[in-house]
């Protein structure tokens, strides 16, 4: 019959008391492991979001090496290809002042010689199948619009540009094949135009008197999944740039020159040089967009860090309270136990127990009680960490915007793999789960706090004078 | 010449209550020889329990000498006293003082924890002692399942655990009915006869005291009277009333039928 067995027997002797004390201590210890788990979950969430944002920004930095050169000398008219994104219907242009302005293709060669330029892609975008539509508006005013039935996108089919993925070819080929290097006299038709031309893969389409063989059909839609600089008109017909120039009577002309800088840091310099060489052209970069996103990212991160930091402070305070509460519970329970068992202490001393024997007996009981409570606390913490963290940690307003939303000015979806897009730290505690290391630490803490809490009562027990203890009733 | 196992010289114990000093023992001189069965009697407040506590090293004398088995223990520190209590003294209490969460055997094993290392050895010895006090087969019973007399037997077995030089019994029959009272006295007497165990018993029951060898009357912390008891005759296997031959386990004298 060892001291440990006696300690166990004593605890089980008063089951209801032991149960209540273990539950109280267990909750205290559960708080000790739940809050760090909650904070860890918050930090991991922030880390995940930071990684996502870093990835997004670096992806954008790569993509934002694009410089778009257009001829904007006729400012009242939107130049063809000047806007991104399709409208899901007919392209409308020219209603306010004729067609856009084109540039000589040789401009592309001049830009290509600028240092820091890796690729130059001249493209020609022309609205075709034009009909005139009249619209009577409020008050009887009549507006006349030129409406194109489809758009020709002439792209250079240069092997190195295609290999470098610089050519804005359709990506969603639903039938046949895409355009290839050296293709001539062929087109990739929009799925929406197969009816208009009454042609499909293998058939022919007639454009301004010239027949083109349809080699593929694309299903590009205008509302999602497009990258910067890539037009996605749902009625776009892709063909060789030379063919496009010939069929639209714009030989040697291009509407847009997409210039790709070596890296994002060169963009500004290259754009300046282009503007210097061709002051009459409009040169636009995506830098400001990048800056906006970076600013947004930085402020988001700062807000998040600050929120986490304040949460940590509160958590530390609460853990400190739990630690003190645990020690005090053990202290009071053991003091009561010592008082209640004074006569027993007297008996033990009378039959030859030393002060140390008595002290270790009571300390062992306190430690055992805390150890059992530690196991219960771990069980409670494992299951209830999200609830306890949610209840005890301050709520953090989601600094990353609404779930699934676009980041400010970015036009990018920032998503976490396997997580809720832009969920932020506010909901992160729901994933709080104490790690095995944390559980071991909690068990260690339970033992230490049990020992600390029972130290004084056990010492008092050991100092009890046997003769007085025997008289105690 | 008989060996003195316990001797006090001018033993005093004074309690202080506020500014008042209350002498519980006053220059008490006592001598107990090895193998004696002594009863200390006296009215309430005469200092019986104080004397037993001091003799048992549970309380320290204010003055005087206390020689136990040749060692003056009066001024020993607690770090040495607990060994004296463990190895040389066996205690029996009025209220038995068994630990309720241990069974009879475990209670008997308890004092041996510091003296017998082997658990199985402790167990064997505890079972033998329980058999000695007439509780063979009851070792696994918790105190709650034992009668008062049986509980006191367990306490006697516990007191014998470390083969002490002396057994100090504080009103061992105080909580027992008549039948059990004599059973316990007979048990102590037999232990004294068979094993030569020295027993000092405090009691206020003169009938119980009469079954010992020597009765000391305590008054105001001093021994005021000493009287011979019936036990001396019993030691010689004689009926103290009629002188007939008796056996150790006889409850009554076979000839005169008087309770032994």
XYZ file of C-alpha atoms in Angstrom, chain B:
260
model
C 16.709 -8.317 38.028
C 13.925 -7.055 35.765
C 14.734 -4.697 33.000
C 13.173 -1.228 33.212
C 11.595 -0.340 29.917
C 10.067 2.973 30.877
C 11.123 5.411 33.537
C 10.163 8.973 34.322
C 11.987 11.284 36.671
C 10.158 14.363 37.934
C 8.179 14.448 34.741
C 6.091 17.609 34.416
C 3.821 18.955 31.730
C 2.324 22.365 32.149
C -0.175 23.912 29.785
C -0.366 27.634 29.414
C -3.786 29.164 28.851
C -3.407 32.886 28.471
C -1.577 33.982 31.572
C -2.528 30.892 33.526
C -0.305 27.856 33.890
C -2.097 24.588 34.374
C 0.070 21.697 35.567
C -1.206 18.493 33.992
C 1.698 16.409 35.280
C 3.670 17.440 38.314
C 7.038 15.820 39.092
C 5.728 12.417 38.223
C 7.956 9.442 38.861
C 7.047 6.180 37.267
C 8.823 2.995 36.418
C 7.532 0.194 34.204
C 9.416 -3.033 33.846
C 9.629 -5.079 30.727
C 6.696 -7.467 30.397
C 4.480 -5.580 32.849
C 0.788 -4.908 32.347
C 0.059 -1.630 34.077
C -3.142 0.358 34.368
C -3.230 4.074 35.040
C -6.464 5.183 36.598
C -7.820 8.448 37.727
C -10.748 10.803 37.506
C -11.298 13.149 34.565
C -8.650 15.856 34.426
C -6.213 13.885 36.549
C -3.669 13.896 33.684
C -4.104 10.299 32.424
C -4.169 11.151 28.704
C -1.458 13.789 29.074
C 0.747 11.195 30.740
C 0.100 8.688 27.977
C 0.796 11.325 25.282
C 4.063 12.264 26.940
C 5.045 8.620 27.449
C 4.212 7.997 23.779
C 6.297 10.962 22.554
C 3.175 12.617 21.139
C 3.691 15.488 23.546
C 6.836 16.860 25.108
C 7.302 17.200 28.864
C 7.919 20.670 30.191
C 10.435 19.275 32.649
C 11.966 16.022 33.782
C 13.335 12.894 32.192
C 11.611 10.248 30.151
C 13.729 7.194 29.576
C 12.327 4.774 27.076
C 14.201 1.553 26.451
C 17.345 3.173 27.834
C 17.108 6.411 25.871
C 16.088 9.773 27.299
C 13.564 10.892 24.746
C 12.347 14.002 26.593
C 14.447 16.403 24.608
C 14.729 14.575 21.300
C 13.716 16.582 18.212
C 10.759 15.549 16.063
C 13.140 14.267 13.391
C 14.175 11.508 15.841
C 10.980 11.155 17.832
C 8.979 9.767 14.924
C 11.386 6.820 14.752
C 10.913 6.171 18.488
C 7.143 6.203 17.973
C 7.433 3.955 14.967
C 9.907 1.417 16.341
C 9.422 1.334 20.108
C 5.825 2.290 20.796
C 2.540 0.785 19.802
C -0.568 2.949 20.237
C -4.106 1.849 20.891
C -6.826 4.515 20.972
C -10.267 4.673 22.492
C -11.815 5.416 19.098
C -9.602 2.865 17.315
C -8.407 5.518 14.797
C -8.338 3.163 11.860
C -8.056 4.764 8.437
C -11.491 4.205 6.908
C -10.253 4.046 3.326
C -7.905 1.156 4.073
C -8.932 -2.399 4.844
C -7.926 -4.177 8.061
C -4.726 -5.626 6.589
C -3.667 -2.314 5.048
C -4.250 -0.579 8.366
C -1.977 -3.082 10.087
C 0.643 -2.686 7.335
C 0.737 1.104 7.702
C 3.353 1.404 10.527
C 5.590 -1.069 8.700
C 5.990 1.198 5.648
C 9.121 2.718 7.077
C 10.527 -0.472 8.558
C 9.716 -3.361 6.219
C 10.604 -2.663 2.600
C 9.054 -5.679 0.967
C 5.344 -5.264 0.331
C 4.686 -9.011 0.432
C 6.570 -9.304 3.707
C 4.430 -6.527 5.167
C 1.339 -8.261 3.965
C 2.343 -11.617 5.451
C 3.161 -10.059 8.784
C -0.091 -8.088 8.843
C -2.093 -11.248 8.162
C -0.271 -13.100 10.948
C -0.979 -10.285 13.381
C -4.638 -10.251 12.395
C -4.723 -13.988 13.040
C -3.092 -13.384 16.412
C -5.869 -11.012 17.444
C -8.531 -13.420 16.224
C -9.330 -11.794 12.889
C -8.049 -14.430 10.488
C -9.858 -14.054 7.170
C -11.064 -10.532 7.894
C -8.040 -8.762 6.482
C -9.773 -7.425 3.379
C -12.664 -5.900 5.309
C -12.833 -2.169 5.654
C -13.329 -0.837 9.227
C -16.931 0.072 8.443
C -17.699 -3.608 7.999
C -16.180 -4.620 11.327
C -17.757 -4.455 14.775
C -16.334 -2.102 17.391
C -14.561 -4.991 19.127
C -13.113 -6.169 15.815
C -11.932 -2.672 14.963
C -10.111 -2.472 18.283
C -8.498 -5.829 17.538
C -7.258 -4.435 14.227
C -5.880 -1.449 16.145
C -4.094 -3.838 18.525
C -2.627 -5.718 15.556
C -1.478 -2.390 14.106
C 0.124 -1.475 17.444
C 2.083 -4.742 17.356
C 3.260 -4.247 13.748
C 6.803 -3.141 14.504
C 7.253 -5.353 17.590
C 7.318 -2.340 19.900
C 9.014 -2.238 23.283
C 5.797 -1.004 24.856
C 2.130 -0.692 24.021
C 0.329 2.402 25.227
C -3.431 2.040 25.279
C -5.653 5.046 25.885
C -9.038 3.883 27.195
C -9.025 0.918 24.818
C -12.322 -0.352 26.169
C -14.011 3.035 26.428
C -16.105 2.580 23.297
C -16.953 -1.073 23.771
C -19.828 -3.003 25.279
C -19.192 -5.226 28.290
C -18.585 -8.395 26.307
C -16.122 -6.756 23.953
C -14.512 -4.852 26.822
C -13.388 -8.053 28.526
C -12.455 -9.609 25.213
C -10.033 -6.785 24.550
C -8.610 -6.820 28.063
C -8.153 -10.573 27.805
C -6.446 -10.113 24.447
C -4.037 -7.561 25.889
C -3.441 -9.793 28.919
C -2.734 -12.784 26.721
C -0.344 -10.779 24.544
C 1.384 -9.762 27.728
C 1.599 -13.352 28.950
C 2.361 -15.060 25.644
C 4.604 -12.501 23.946
C 5.860 -10.635 26.981
C 4.558 -7.395 25.534
C 4.712 -4.514 27.988
C 1.359 -2.751 28.182
C 0.510 0.543 29.862
C -3.202 1.159 29.757
C -5.092 4.260 30.762
C -8.611 3.592 31.926
C -11.176 5.012 34.257
C -12.901 1.670 34.517
C -11.757 0.048 37.783
C -13.035 -3.376 36.713
C -10.940 -3.273 33.579
C -7.981 -1.954 35.558
C -8.294 -4.770 38.064
C -7.406 -7.232 35.318
C -3.948 -5.725 35.004
C -0.918 -6.472 37.060
C -0.460 -3.102 38.699
C -2.869 -0.207 39.066
C -1.651 3.349 39.515
C -4.028 6.007 40.666
C -3.342 9.427 39.253
C -4.558 12.625 40.839
C -3.614 16.190 39.956
C -0.773 14.980 37.802
C 0.816 12.759 40.430
C 0.649 9.067 41.223
C -1.085 8.948 44.563
C -1.762 5.235 44.952
C -0.513 1.948 43.630
C -2.341 -1.390 43.860
C -1.749 -4.905 42.689
C -4.201 -6.355 40.110
C -5.486 -9.799 39.250
C -3.193 -10.264 36.302
C -0.274 -11.425 38.384
C -2.135 -14.599 39.345
C -3.250 -15.095 35.752
C 0.349 -14.939 34.654
C 0.868 -17.994 36.849
C -2.204 -19.643 35.217
C -4.091 -19.384 38.514
C -7.546 -18.089 39.183
C -7.015 -14.909 41.179
C -10.224 -15.605 43.117
C -9.999 -19.284 44.045
C -6.484 -20.260 43.065
C -7.628 -23.018 40.671
C -5.642 -23.724 37.526
C -6.824 -21.793 34.480
C -6.052 -21.666 30.786
C -5.109 -18.454 28.951
C -8.319 -18.389 26.909
C -10.688 -19.158 29.739
C -13.343 -16.485 30.021
C -14.399 -17.704 33.448
C -12.700 -19.750 36.114
C -13.668 -23.407 35.605
C -14.026 -23.826 39.373
C -15.493 -20.639 40.844
C -17.061 -19.446 37.534
C -15.912 -15.914 38.107
C -15.049 -13.788 35.077
C -11.332 -13.771 34.447
